[in-house]
Amino acid sequence: MAAQMQKPAVVASKHFNAEHDSQTLRDAMKGLGTDEDTIIDVLCLRSYEQVCEIKKTFKQMFGRDLQEDLKSELGGKFEKVVLNLLRSPAEQNAHTLRNAVKGMGTDETAIIEIMCTCTNEELQEIKTIYKRDFKTDLEKDLVGDTSGDFKRLLVSLTNADRDQTGEQLSDGEAAKLAQRLYDAGEGKAGTDEEAFNVVLGSRGFHQLKKVFEVYQKNFNKEKGILGAIKSEFSGSIKEAYIALATTAIDGREAYFADQLYQSMKDDTSGDYQKCLMTLAKGNNH
């Protein structure tokens, strides 16, 4: 059974015209002031392939580099989000991971959002781009910036070999794995983190979903595996397991919707907020 791919929120615009979009962007940036709403309406609602065509057409029409013009007109978090739209999804993720580990401190949330929700193929592409752009291995950087159970889980995920194309588990197999998780967590004093890593770090999302359904039925009818994770773990490893479990149970769209909601409560405003909301809503209706 193949892993279930999520539908992107933003797909190719049906009425796309690269020359019109290029002129619209140029008009939004020339003269006094910048029309941020227009930039959002264009770049946030075009597929990556269409954005690439806009970049080429913009340069052909005006002899200017779209990325450089955007850099000169925008600032702060809004600028970072818009410039990221000029990259492919894999490039976006690779650069986000690089920013998460370089310099002082580590952005564990960014690491979790990517590493715990991507498919094997997506992770392999991210690793290739990371090596190409930064001349170092993603695993090496992640290991150097993390520790303990979280580090070991990231090593497992970076291997990009979870059983996402394997057959669905039988009822008996799912029951055994659910029992293993219970015995490693809620069913004992203390927690066997390695047992959770073995199951959550190697099984495909379709298999994990069945394991978690059995877990809720047999061991925690009220709160299920998410309740167990929240009560048994803390810190980055707890957030990573929640990301894996939510992606398996409800799909990564649901996980990202919750993450967006949390970020909107904590630290968004103005054009940055508008941009995030537009990307979340998308045009794939």
Short mmCIF file of C-alpha atoms in Angstrom, two decimals, residues 93-281:
data_model
loop_
_atom_site.label_atom_id
_atom_site.label_comp_id
_atom_site.label_asym_id
_atom_site.label_seq_id
_atom_site.Cartn_x
_atom_site.Cartn_y
_atom_site.Cartn_z
CA ASN A 93 12.57 22.70 3.23
CA ALA A 94 16.33 22.32 2.79
CA HIS A 95 16.93 26.02 3.40
CA THR A 96 14.54 26.06 6.35
CA LEU A 97 16.44 23.18 7.93
CA ARG A 98 19.74 24.95 7.34
CA ASN A 99 18.44 28.08 9.03
CA ALA A 100 17.15 25.93 11.89
CA VAL A 101 20.61 24.60 12.76
CA LYS A 102 23.05 27.35 11.82
CA GLY A 103 24.13 30.02 14.25
CA MET A 104 23.17 30.26 17.90
CA GLY A 105 20.33 28.05 19.06
CA THR A 106 18.25 25.47 17.22
CA ASP A 107 14.75 25.83 15.80
CA GLU A 108 13.38 22.44 16.82
CA THR A 109 9.87 23.34 15.68
CA ALA A 110 11.01 23.90 12.09
CA ILE A 111 12.96 20.64 12.13
CA ILE A 112 9.97 18.70 13.44
CA GLU A 113 7.53 20.21 10.93
CA ILE A 114 9.67 18.97 8.04
CA MET A 115 11.34 15.78 9.25
CA CYS A 116 8.24 14.29 10.88
CA THR A 117 5.78 14.88 8.04
CA CYS A 118 7.70 14.27 4.79
CA THR A 119 7.67 11.10 2.73
CA ASN A 120 10.81 9.08 1.98
CA GLU A 121 11.03 10.59 -1.50
CA GLU A 122 10.67 14.12 -0.18
CA LEU A 123 13.36 13.55 2.44
CA GLN A 124 15.75 12.10 -0.12
CA GLU A 125 15.30 15.16 -2.34
CA ILE A 126 15.78 17.48 0.62
CA LYS A 127 19.02 15.68 1.54
CA THR A 128 20.33 15.99 -2.02
CA ILE A 129 19.58 19.72 -2.20
CA TYR A 130 21.02 20.29 1.27
CA LYS A 131 24.29 18.66 0.21
CA ARG A 132 24.32 20.63 -3.07
CA ASP A 133 23.63 24.04 -1.55
CA PHE A 134 25.50 23.81 1.76
CA LYS A 135 28.30 21.29 1.02
CA THR A 136 27.52 19.26 4.12
CA ASP A 137 25.24 16.39 5.11
CA LEU A 138 21.85 17.09 6.66
CA GLU A 139 22.22 14.23 9.14
CA LYS A 140 25.57 15.57 10.32
CA ASP A 141 24.11 19.01 10.99
CA LEU A 142 21.03 17.64 12.75
CA VAL A 143 23.12 15.35 14.95
CA GLY A 144 25.43 18.23 15.83
CA ASP A 145 22.56 20.45 16.93
CA THR A 146 20.33 18.01 18.82
CA SER A 147 20.71 15.43 21.56
CA GLY A 148 19.21 12.41 23.29
CA ASP A 149 16.06 10.68 22.07
CA PHE A 150 15.23 13.54 19.71
CA LYS A 151 18.59 13.18 17.99
CA ARG A 152 18.15 9.42 17.60
CA LEU A 153 14.68 9.86 16.11
CA LEU A 154 16.04 12.39 13.60
CA VAL A 155 18.76 9.95 12.54
CA SER A 156 16.06 7.35 11.89
CA LEU A 157 13.95 9.80 9.91
CA THR A 158 16.90 11.16 7.92
CA ASN A 159 17.56 7.63 6.72
CA ALA A 160 14.33 8.10 4.72
CA ASP A 161 13.47 4.42 4.65
CA ARG A 162 10.27 4.07 6.66
CA ASP A 163 7.97 1.32 5.39
CA GLN A 164 5.61 3.64 3.53
CA THR A 165 4.99 1.26 0.61
CA GLY A 166 4.64 -1.90 2.69
CA GLU A 167 1.46 -3.90 3.04
CA GLN A 168 -1.08 -2.78 5.60
CA LEU A 169 -0.63 -4.50 8.94
CA SER A 170 -2.85 -7.38 9.90
CA ASP A 171 -5.02 -6.99 12.98
CA GLY A 172 -2.60 -9.18 14.89
CA GLU A 173 0.48 -7.21 13.84
CA ALA A 174 -1.18 -3.91 14.71
CA ALA A 175 -2.23 -5.29 18.11
CA LYS A 176 1.35 -6.42 18.86
CA LEU A 177 2.78 -3.00 18.05
CA ALA A 178 0.06 -1.24 20.05
CA GLN A 179 0.86 -3.51 22.99
CA ARG A 180 4.55 -2.72 22.60
CA LEU A 181 3.84 1.01 22.79
CA TYR A 182 1.60 0.56 25.81
CA ASP A 183 4.17 -1.58 27.61
CA ALA A 184 6.84 1.04 26.83
CA GLY A 185 4.79 3.97 28.13
CA GLU A 186 1.50 4.02 29.98
CA GLY A 187 1.81 0.39 31.04
CA LYS A 188 4.97 0.81 33.12
CA ALA A 189 6.78 3.13 35.49
CA GLY A 190 9.07 5.27 33.39
CA THR A 191 9.21 5.23 29.60
CA ASP A 192 11.08 3.05 27.10
CA GLU A 193 11.87 5.71 24.53
CA GLU A 194 13.68 3.29 22.25
CA ALA A 195 10.53 1.21 21.73
CA PHE A 196 8.65 4.30 20.59
CA ASN A 197 11.50 5.20 18.25
CA VAL A 198 11.48 1.73 16.67
CA VAL A 199 7.75 1.89 15.91
CA LEU A 200 7.22 5.56 15.06
CA GLY A 201 10.52 5.95 13.23
CA SER A 202 10.25 2.96 10.92
CA ARG A 203 6.60 2.24 10.14
CA GLY A 204 4.72 3.93 7.31
CA PHE A 205 2.02 6.44 8.17
CA HIS A 206 -0.71 4.11 6.89
CA GLN A 207 0.58 1.38 9.22
CA LEU A 208 0.90 3.74 12.18
CA LYS A 209 -2.69 4.87 11.71
CA LYS A 210 -3.90 1.31 12.20
CA VAL A 211 -1.63 0.79 15.22
CA PHE A 212 -2.98 3.95 16.82
CA GLU A 213 -6.58 2.93 16.16
CA VAL A 214 -5.93 -0.35 17.97
CA TYR A 215 -4.14 1.49 20.78
CA GLN A 216 -7.15 3.73 21.39
CA LYS A 217 -9.53 0.79 21.31
CA ASN A 218 -7.50 -1.39 23.69
CA PHE A 219 -5.64 0.98 26.03
CA ASN A 220 -6.78 4.60 26.03
CA LYS A 221 -10.29 5.08 24.71
CA GLU A 222 -10.53 8.71 25.77
CA LYS A 223 -7.27 10.26 24.55
CA GLY A 224 -5.60 7.58 22.42
CA ILE A 225 -1.92 7.60 21.47
CA LEU A 226 -1.75 11.40 21.51
CA GLY A 227 -2.79 11.42 25.14
CA ALA A 228 -0.18 8.79 25.92
CA ILE A 229 2.56 10.77 24.20
CA LYS A 230 1.61 13.98 25.99
CA SER A 231 1.65 12.27 29.39
CA GLU A 232 4.81 10.20 28.88
CA PHE A 233 7.16 12.59 27.07
CA SER A 234 8.30 16.20 27.22
CA GLY A 235 10.24 18.67 25.16
CA SER A 236 11.25 18.19 21.54
CA ILE A 237 10.74 14.42 21.46
CA LYS A 238 7.14 14.87 22.63
CA GLU A 239 6.47 17.42 19.87
CA ALA A 240 8.11 15.16 17.29
CA TYR A 241 5.99 12.16 18.28
CA ILE A 242 2.86 14.33 18.22
CA ALA A 243 3.75 15.45 14.69
CA LEU A 244 4.25 11.85 13.55
CA ALA A 245 1.05 10.65 15.21
CA THR A 246 -1.09 13.53 13.95
CA THR A 247 0.23 13.08 10.42
CA ALA A 248 -0.59 9.38 10.56
CA ILE A 249 -4.06 9.82 12.05
CA ASP A 250 -5.36 12.95 10.30
CA GLY A 251 -2.82 13.74 7.56
CA ARG A 252 -0.18 16.43 7.53
CA GLU A 253 -2.66 19.06 6.35
CA ALA A 254 -4.36 18.78 9.73
CA TYR A 255 -1.03 18.97 11.53
CA PHE A 256 0.04 22.08 9.62
CA ALA A 257 -3.36 23.69 10.18
CA ASP A 258 -2.85 23.33 13.93
CA GLN A 259 0.72 24.65 13.70
CA LEU A 260 -0.49 27.65 11.70
CA TYR A 261 -3.20 28.34 14.27
CA GLN A 262 -0.63 28.28 17.08
CA SER A 263 1.78 30.57 15.22
CA MET A 264 -1.03 32.98 14.38
CA LYS A 265 -1.83 33.26 18.09
CA ASP A 266 1.76 33.76 19.10
CA ASP A 267 3.61 35.86 16.57
CA THR A 268 1.95 37.14 13.41
CA SER A 269 0.59 40.43 12.16
CA GLY A 270 0.22 42.59 9.07
CA ASP A 271 1.49 41.41 5.69
CA TYR A 272 3.20 38.37 7.20
CA GLN A 273 -0.12 37.19 8.60
CA LYS A 274 -1.93 37.87 5.31
CA CYS A 275 0.67 35.86 3.43
CA LEU A 276 0.40 32.87 5.76
CA MET A 277 -3.38 32.93 5.61
CA THR A 278 -3.37 33.08 1.81
CA LEU A 279 -0.96 30.16 1.58
CA ALA A 280 -3.02 28.14 4.05
CA LYS A 281 -6.27 28.78 2.21
#
